[in-house]
Tab-separated table of C-alpha atoms in Angstrom:
chain	number	residue	atom	x	y	z
A	1	MET	CA	-0.140	0.050	-0.316
A	2	LYS	CA	1.345	4.256	-0.775
A	3	VAL	CA	0.823	5.555	2.840
A	4	LYS	CA	1.731	9.742	2.925
A	5	VAL	CA	3.091	10.908	6.004
A	6	VAL	CA	2.681	14.145	7.414
A	7	THR	CA	4.588	15.350	10.968
A	8	TYR	CA	3.183	18.208	12.660
A	9	GLY	CA	4.971	19.233	15.879
A	10	CYS	CA	8.893	18.407	17.633
A	11	ALA	CA	11.318	16.903	16.321
A	12	ALA	CA	9.867	13.836	19.402
A	13	ASN	CA	7.038	13.389	16.237
A	14	LYS	CA	9.386	13.834	13.727
A	15	ALA	CA	11.349	10.907	15.067
A	16	ASP	CA	7.497	8.266	15.879
A	17	SER	CA	7.264	8.762	12.409
A	18	GLU	CA	10.498	7.570	10.733
A	19	LEU	CA	9.732	4.886	13.644
A	20	MET	CA	5.748	3.837	11.482
A	21	MET	CA	7.445	4.261	8.300
A	22	GLY	CA	10.699	2.476	8.929
A	23	LEU	CA	7.838	-0.479	9.909
A	24	LEU	CA	5.453	0.558	7.274
A	25	LYS	CA	8.245	0.027	4.590
A	26	GLU	CA	9.614	-3.438	6.158
A	27	ALA	CA	6.127	-4.650	5.811
A	28	GLY	CA	6.256	-4.189	2.159
A	29	HIS	CA	4.539	-0.686	2.493
A	30	GLU	CA	5.804	1.880	-0.282
A	31	ILE	CA	6.258	5.794	1.333
A	32	VAL	CA	4.620	7.943	-1.259
A	33	SER	CA	4.582	12.366	-1.507
A	34	ASP	CA	1.516	11.794	-4.158
A	35	ASN	CA	-1.399	9.448	-5.061
A	36	PRO	CA	-1.470	7.668	-1.718
A	37	ASP	CA	-4.230	4.654	-1.328
A	38	ALA	CA	-3.524	6.121	2.669
A	39	TYR	CA	-1.877	9.077	4.617
A	40	LEU	CA	-0.962	8.842	7.985
A	41	ILE	CA	-1.112	12.009	10.259
A	42	ASN	CA	1.298	12.217	13.287
A	43	THR	CA	-0.656	15.043	15.159
A	44	CYS	CA	0.856	17.843	17.680
A	45	THR	CA	-1.436	19.812	21.191
A	46	VAL	CA	0.742	21.998	21.945
A	47	LYS	CA	-1.287	24.854	20.613
A	48	ASN	CA	-4.888	25.828	19.033
A	49	ARG	CA	-3.490	27.384	16.192
A	50	THR	CA	-1.963	23.578	15.238
A	51	GLU	CA	-4.775	21.966	15.721
A	52	ALA	CA	-7.360	23.868	13.656
A	53	LYS	CA	-5.299	22.859	10.675
A	54	ILE	CA	-5.256	19.320	11.965
A	55	LYS	CA	-8.376	19.162	12.229
A	56	TYR	CA	-8.860	21.123	8.682
A	57	LEU	CA	-6.819	19.133	6.417
A	58	LEU	CA	-8.887	15.669	8.548
A	59	LYS	CA	-11.942	17.498	7.089
A	60	SER	CA	-10.246	17.322	3.831
A	61	LEU	CA	-9.693	13.959	3.752
A	62	GLU	CA	-13.183	11.789	4.798
A	63	GLY	CA	-13.687	9.290	2.432
A	64	LYS	CA	-9.960	8.433	2.145
A	65	LYS	CA	-8.472	5.617	4.667
A	66	VAL	CA	-6.690	7.993	7.375
A	67	ILE	CA	-4.625	7.058	9.989
A	68	VAL	CA	-3.883	9.632	12.913
A	69	ALA	CA	-1.246	9.451	15.422
A	70	GLY	CA	0.326	11.368	18.070
A	71	CYS	CA	-0.552	13.226	20.369
A	72	MET	CA	-4.062	14.432	19.448
A	73	SER	CA	-5.129	10.799	19.810
A	74	ASN	CA	-4.201	10.840	22.725
A	75	ALA	CA	-5.062	14.514	24.782
A	76	ASN	CA	-8.317	14.578	21.332
A	77	PRO	CA	-10.373	11.580	23.162
A	78	GLU	CA	-13.741	13.960	22.039
A	79	LEU	CA	-11.670	13.179	17.692
A	80	ARG	CA	-12.465	9.481	17.851
A	81	ASN	CA	-16.487	10.503	17.774
A	82	GLU	CA	-15.574	13.996	15.050
A	83	PHE	CA	-13.774	10.966	12.079
A	84	PRO	CA	-15.303	8.227	13.230
A	85	GLU	CA	-14.485	6.484	9.540
A	86	TYR	CA	-10.177	7.516	10.762
A	87	VAL	CA	-7.939	4.853	11.801
A	88	PHE	CA	-6.605	6.451	15.498
A	89	ILE	CA	-3.001	5.600	17.142
A	90	GLY	CA	-1.757	6.791	20.114
A	91	ILE	CA	2.003	7.934	21.143
A	92	ASN	CA	2.596	4.821	22.721
A	93	ASP	CA	1.517	2.592	19.414
A	94	CYS	CA	3.932	3.448	17.029
A	95	ASN	CA	4.429	-0.257	16.934
A	96	LYS	CA	1.416	-1.095	16.847
A	97	ILE	CA	1.111	1.073	13.214
A	98	VAL	CA	0.612	-1.624	10.193
A	99	GLU	CA	-1.166	-3.119	11.976
A	100	ALA	CA	-3.744	-0.576	11.914
A	101	LEU	CA	-2.894	0.005	8.503
A	102	GLU	CA	-3.793	-3.367	6.859
A	103	LYS	CA	-7.104	-4.055	9.561
A	104	ASN	CA	-8.197	-1.209	10.528
A	105	LYS	CA	-7.238	-1.013	14.155
A	106	THR	CA	-7.317	1.319	16.873
A	107	PHE	CA	-4.651	1.668	19.146
A	108	ILE	CA	-4.331	3.881	22.193
A	109	THR	CA	-2.730	2.508	25.063
A	110	LYS	CA	-1.127	4.301	27.998
A	111	LYS	CA	2.432	2.604	28.872
A	112	PRO	CA	5.755	4.010	27.626
A	113	TRP	CA	8.265	2.095	26.279
A	114	PRO	CA	11.746	2.559	24.337
A	115	LYS	CA	11.118	3.842	21.290
A	116	LEU	CA	14.885	2.895	19.865
A	117	CYS	CA	16.444	0.296	17.385
A	118	MET	CA	14.134	-0.161	15.595
A	119	PRO	CA	13.231	-0.092	11.059
A	120	LYS	CA	13.201	3.697	10.725
A	121	ILE	CA	13.492	5.984	7.483
A	122	ARG	CA	15.231	9.051	7.790
A	123	THR	CA	14.251	12.267	6.557
A	124	ASP	CA	17.676	13.327	6.497
A	125	PRO	CA	20.803	11.047	6.133
A	126	LEU	CA	22.842	13.340	7.891
A	127	ILE	CA	20.687	13.708	11.021
A	128	GLU	CA	19.738	11.395	13.922
A	129	ILE	CA	16.974	11.786	15.807
A	130	ILE	CA	17.140	10.014	19.622
A	131	PRO	CA	14.383	10.390	21.903
A	132	ILE	CA	15.810	9.667	25.545
A	133	SER	CA	12.661	10.030	27.407
A	134	GLN	CA	8.813	10.189	26.936
A	135	GLY	CA	6.880	12.187	29.352
A	136	CYS	CA	8.134	14.865	32.166
A	137	LEU	CA	7.936	16.005	36.604
A	138	GLY	CA	6.173	18.921	35.584
A	139	ASN	CA	2.625	19.942	35.919
A	140	CYS	CA	2.638	23.826	34.202
A	141	ALA	CA	-0.501	24.943	34.013
A	142	PHE	CA	-1.455	26.557	30.742
A	143	CYS	CA	0.286	22.679	29.157
A	144	LYS	CA	-2.156	20.337	27.360
A	145	THR	CA	1.198	18.027	26.408
A	146	LYS	CA	1.248	16.634	29.892
A	147	LEU	CA	-2.431	14.730	29.475
A	148	ALA	CA	-1.193	13.724	26.227
A	149	LYS	CA	2.546	12.073	27.392
A	150	GLY	CA	2.318	11.918	30.561
A	151	ALA	CA	4.799	11.508	33.824
A	152	LEU	CA	8.998	11.104	33.289
A	153	TYR	CA	9.595	7.400	30.929
A	154	SER	CA	13.031	7.356	30.456
A	155	TYR	CA	14.470	5.421	29.134
A	156	PRO	CA	17.405	2.532	29.152
A	157	LYS	CA	20.987	4.244	29.263
A	158	GLU	CA	22.607	1.789	26.858
A	159	LEU	CA	19.824	1.039	24.312
A	160	ILE	CA	20.103	5.181	23.745
A	161	VAL	CA	23.485	5.385	23.554
A	162	ARG	CA	23.787	1.809	21.162
A	163	HIS	CA	21.099	3.035	19.164
A	164	ALA	CA	23.999	6.299	18.381
A	165	ARG	CA	26.022	4.353	17.752
A	166	ASN	CA	24.057	2.290	15.336
A	167	ALA	CA	22.580	5.610	13.691
A	168	LEU	CA	26.399	7.075	13.271
A	169	LYS	CA	27.427	3.099	11.928
A	170	ASP	CA	25.241	4.202	8.901
A	171	GLY	CA	27.491	7.629	8.573
A	172	VAL	CA	24.966	9.645	10.304
A	173	LYS	CA	27.022	12.790	11.732
A	174	GLU	CA	24.245	15.089	13.761
A	175	ILE	CA	22.981	13.475	16.941
A	176	TRP	CA	19.301	15.808	17.988
A	177	ILE	CA	19.349	14.931	21.935
A	178	THR	CA	14.442	15.259	23.006
A	179	SER	CA	11.481	14.677	24.332
A	180	GLN	CA	9.447	16.608	26.461
A	181	ASP	CA	12.184	18.380	29.048
A	182	ASN	CA	15.516	16.790	28.273
A	183	ALA	CA	16.960	17.651	31.972
A	184	CYS	CA	14.360	15.838	33.473
A	185	TYR	CA	16.256	12.495	31.712
A	186	GLY	CA	17.224	9.148	33.948
A	187	PHE	CA	15.453	11.128	36.792
A	188	ASP	CA	13.434	8.287	37.300
A	189	ILE	CA	15.763	5.341	36.518
A	190	GLY	CA	18.883	6.883	38.392
A	191	THR	CA	21.255	8.536	36.210
A	192	ASN	CA	21.219	11.840	34.344
A	193	LEU	CA	20.417	13.310	31.169
A	194	VAL	CA	25.328	14.246	32.261
A	195	GLU	CA	25.657	10.397	32.028
A	196	LEU	CA	24.394	9.920	29.560
A	197	LEU	CA	25.991	12.562	27.131
A	198	LYS	CA	29.222	12.197	28.861
A	199	GLU	CA	28.655	8.162	26.689
A	200	ILE	CA	27.543	9.649	23.614
A	201	LEU	CA	29.917	11.383	23.320
A	202	SER	CA	32.898	9.489	24.123
A	203	LEU	CA	31.800	7.165	21.300
A	204	PRO	CA	35.149	7.055	18.509
A	205	TYR	CA	32.702	8.727	15.235
A	206	ASP	CA	33.318	12.588	13.690
A	207	PHE	CA	29.808	14.119	14.445
A	208	ARG	CA	28.269	16.504	16.644
A	209	VAL	CA	25.084	16.616	19.014
A	210	ARG	CA	22.571	18.872	18.932
A	211	LEU	CA	20.759	18.793	22.683
A	212	GLY	CA	16.879	19.969	22.774
A	213	MET	CA	14.651	21.741	25.338
A	214	MET	CA	15.571	21.013	28.853
A	215	ASN	CA	13.510	23.330	31.454
A	216	PRO	CA	15.051	25.459	33.607
A	217	ASP	CA	14.234	23.907	36.919
A	218	THR	CA	15.819	20.514	35.919
A	219	ALA	CA	18.734	21.793	34.173
A	220	LEU	CA	20.028	24.021	37.571
A	221	LYS	CA	19.817	20.317	39.279
A	222	LEU	CA	22.552	19.124	37.012
A	223	LYS	CA	26.068	19.648	38.249
A	224	GLY	CA	28.361	19.479	34.838
A	225	LEU	CA	25.515	20.437	32.678
A	226	PRO	CA	27.986	23.823	30.648
A	227	GLU	CA	30.726	21.889	31.572
A	228	ILE	CA	29.855	19.028	28.836
A	229	PHE	CA	29.701	22.181	25.759
A	230	LYS	CA	33.647	22.279	25.993
A	231	SER	CA	33.355	19.340	24.255
A	232	GLU	CA	33.767	20.526	20.078
A	233	LYS	CA	30.956	17.324	19.706
A	234	MET	CA	28.175	19.745	21.446
A	235	TYR	CA	26.675	22.030	18.959
A	236	LYS	CA	26.935	25.684	20.999
A	237	PHE	CA	23.267	25.824	21.556
A	238	VAL	CA	20.657	25.658	24.102
A	239	HIS	CA	17.205	25.659	24.918
A	240	ILE	CA	15.885	26.890	27.885
A	241	PRO	CA	11.747	28.456	28.399
A	242	VAL	CA	11.559	31.010	30.494
A	243	GLN	CA	8.055	31.653	29.362
A	244	SER	CA	7.863	35.232	31.767
A	245	GLY	CA	9.848	37.436	32.959
A	246	SER	CA	7.670	37.093	36.184
A	247	ASP	CA	7.754	35.573	39.652
A	248	LYS	CA	4.668	36.463	40.193
A	249	VAL	CA	2.619	34.980	36.806
A	250	LEU	CA	5.983	32.237	37.187
A	251	LYS	CA	4.331	30.647	40.043
A	252	ASP	CA	1.033	31.145	38.721
A	253	MET	CA	2.108	28.909	35.513
A	254	GLY	CA	3.447	26.365	37.861
A	255	ARG	CA	7.015	26.726	36.961
A	256	LYS	CA	9.721	25.880	39.251
A	257	TYR	CA	12.030	27.998	39.142
A	258	THR	CA	12.311	31.731	39.758
A	259	VAL	CA	13.960	34.832	37.226
A	260	ASN	CA	17.135	35.345	39.207
A	261	GLU	CA	17.386	31.087	39.113
A	262	PHE	CA	17.407	31.516	34.965
A	263	LYS	CA	19.524	33.962	34.213
A	264	MET	CA	21.830	31.887	37.201
A	265	LEU	CA	21.911	29.203	34.235
A	266	VAL	CA	22.668	31.464	31.350
A	267	ASN	CA	25.188	33.113	33.201
A	268	SER	CA	26.403	28.988	33.871
A	269	PHE	CA	26.477	28.900	30.108
A	270	ARG	CA	27.870	31.856	28.937
A	271	ARG	CA	30.845	31.326	31.012
A	272	ILE	CA	31.831	27.763	29.232
A	273	ASP	CA	31.464	30.699	25.622
A	274	PRO	CA	30.278	33.782	25.914
A	275	TYR	CA	28.977	33.161	22.243
A	276	ILE	CA	26.310	30.448	23.529
A	277	THR	CA	23.554	30.592	21.369
A	278	ILE	CA	20.676	31.029	23.656
A	279	SER	CA	17.566	29.691	22.940
A	280	THR	CA	14.460	30.391	24.882
A	281	ASP	CA	10.183	30.936	25.003
A	282	VAL	CA	7.773	33.307	26.004
A	283	ILE	CA	3.898	33.815	26.646
A	284	CYS	CA	2.022	37.255	25.510
A	285	GLY	CA	-0.357	37.576	28.154
A	286	TYR	CA	-1.056	35.126	30.012
A	287	PRO	CA	-4.291	35.190	32.084
A	288	THR	CA	-3.219	36.754	35.454
A	289	GLU	CA	-0.244	38.854	33.811
A	290	THR	CA	-0.706	42.684	34.103
A	291	GLU	CA	1.037	45.172	32.751
A	292	ASP	CA	4.550	44.962	34.732
A	293	ASP	CA	4.266	41.183	34.934
A	294	TRP	CA	4.935	42.317	30.740
A	295	LYS	CA	7.494	45.070	31.269
A	296	LYS	CA	9.446	42.611	33.637
A	297	THR	CA	9.632	40.224	30.451
A	298	ILE	CA	10.536	42.619	28.569
A	299	LYS	CA	13.333	43.805	31.141
A	300	LEU	CA	14.342	40.354	31.081
A	301	ILE	CA	14.973	39.795	27.223
A	302	LYS	CA	16.789	43.199	26.861
A	303	TRP	CA	18.888	41.468	29.269
A	304	LEU	CA	19.233	38.034	27.543
A	305	LYS	CA	20.028	38.449	24.145
A	306	PRO	CA	18.814	36.105	22.528
A	307	GLY	CA	19.379	33.958	19.474
A	308	VAL	CA	16.469	32.664	19.492
A	309	LEU	CA	13.047	33.130	20.978
A	310	ASN	CA	9.836	31.569	20.526
A	311	ILE	CA	6.921	33.946	20.851
A	312	SER	CA	4.001	32.843	21.643
A	313	ARG	CA	0.148	34.335	22.478
A	314	PHE	CA	-1.191	32.733	25.076
A	315	TYR	CA	-4.208	31.225	24.657
A	316	ALA	CA	-6.069	28.278	26.438
A	317	ARG	CA	-5.946	25.073	25.691
A	318	PRO	CA	-8.529	22.606	26.096
A	319	GLY	CA	-8.853	20.364	29.835
A	320	THR	CA	-5.000	22.634	31.276
A	321	ALA	CA	-5.458	23.979	34.424
A	322	ALA	CA	-5.503	28.052	32.475
A	323	SER	CA	-7.955	27.434	30.281
A	324	LYS	CA	-10.682	28.260	33.874
A	325	LEU	CA	-9.316	31.680	34.198
A	326	LYS	CA	-10.932	35.214	32.219
A	327	GLN	CA	-8.677	35.804	29.887
A	328	LEU	CA	-7.000	38.299	29.030
A	329	PRO	CA	-7.970	40.854	26.310
A	330	PHE	CA	-7.336	39.990	22.333
A	331	ASN	CA	-6.133	43.442	21.792
A	332	THR	CA	-3.291	43.377	25.064
A	333	VAL	CA	-2.230	40.246	24.365
A	334	LYS	CA	-1.554	41.085	20.679
A	335	LYS	CA	0.067	44.291	21.609
A	336	ARG	CA	2.336	42.722	23.875
A	337	SER	CA	2.823	39.886	21.728
A	338	LYS	CA	3.758	42.996	18.684
A	339	GLU	CA	6.234	44.420	21.128
A	340	ILE	CA	8.145	41.869	21.661
A	341	THR	CA	7.872	39.953	18.265
A	342	GLN	CA	10.160	44.473	17.549
A	343	LEU	CA	12.499	43.769	20.285
A	344	PHE	CA	13.843	40.720	19.424
A	345	ARG	CA	13.735	41.530	15.842
A	346	LYS	CA	15.758	44.693	16.888
A	347	ILE	CA	18.116	42.130	19.405
A	348	LYS	CA	18.929	40.431	16.588
A	349	SER	CA	20.212	43.113	13.834
A	350	GLU	CA	22.618	44.694	16.969
A	351	ARG	CA	23.922	40.816	17.629
A	352	LYS	CA	27.234	40.915	16.809
A	353	VAL	CA	29.446	37.103	15.764
A	354	PRO	CA	32.950	36.453	15.499
A	355	LYS	CA	33.219	34.468	12.052
A	356	SER	CA	34.694	32.124	13.773
A	357	LYS	CA	31.657	31.600	15.491
A	358	ILE	CA	29.799	31.070	13.200
A	359	TRP	CA	27.994	27.786	13.310
A	360	VAL	CA	25.905	25.773	10.536
A	361	THR	CA	24.346	22.869	10.841
A	362	GLY	CA	22.809	19.636	9.274
A	363	ARG	CA	24.773	18.668	5.640
A	364	ASP	CA	28.113	21.797	6.080
A	365	ILE	CA	29.380	19.647	9.504
A	366	TYR	CA	31.724	18.287	6.857
A	367	TYR	CA	33.633	21.059	6.025
A	368	ARG	CA	34.118	21.362	10.268
A	369	LEU	CA	32.091	24.649	10.526
A	370	ALA	CA	30.980	25.108	13.888
A	371	TYR	CA	27.176	26.335	14.726
A	372	THR	CA	25.395	28.138	17.194
A	373	GLY	CA	21.747	27.970	16.203
């Protein structure tokens, strides 16, 4: 059967799609971009806008053979009633994709398992996306992903390292470490991210490691994390979402750190390399955010001067604690989003990085240049 795969969301979702494509190919099916017999839609539930796009796509495919995978299958059970003719598989059911396709059978199970060392099709032959865990230790008031992925489940370190070694033997030049919160890896199984990275970096191949998102509170608990970035194999890139510059709003959000602790974390990385790329996220217009709170966020971003800034207007996600709060006026949220966007454009235009510190991604790693994001 010819299957077209459409993937939304994070690197972990992309890894799931690569795994499912590998299993489908192994079973004799063909992955195509045009004229498919069936569609595999791997969904994301982080933002309202993304969900709306996915629902629009699903409606446009009515009458066709469709399998809906990913976070929406777990977090939006009502979707199965809205599209009763479709097959659904949850985030823990990637290994059942062949049976779902061939027998039109829905699978939604809750028990996670290590999605490693299985057949896959890389969307980029030089990049290996390695999920190291599922779920997290947080309970943020605005986050719907927690409803889909649940509590922390770390994959065995030995299996992750074996997966990385096998990918490097295949000629991969870039390893992306991904999960909902990389910094909490191993807290449930007696190990941690630093120990894992040391083992991966010791593998005797020419490659680079790009470390994905880490929540500030769990990253602060990891001794020796900044020193890991001294390795020539580590991309000098750190993604630590702050979300707000106000301690009051952070507390309301259920974030487990203060602004000063976030600054301490940033400074610990910048002491290793002053040109390290800091990527962060900001939510504009959280329901309890006052004008004074917002000014504190602007002040923090002026201090941080991030290399990457992911800006999100607050939208209430059904089923979350924040969805029960009174929302700020649309124009207030829009105004704050515009203000911080303009600030970031100014920061980018003024950012000066020596040529020796300009990094590039992917295929250019063959030229042994550095990468800053």
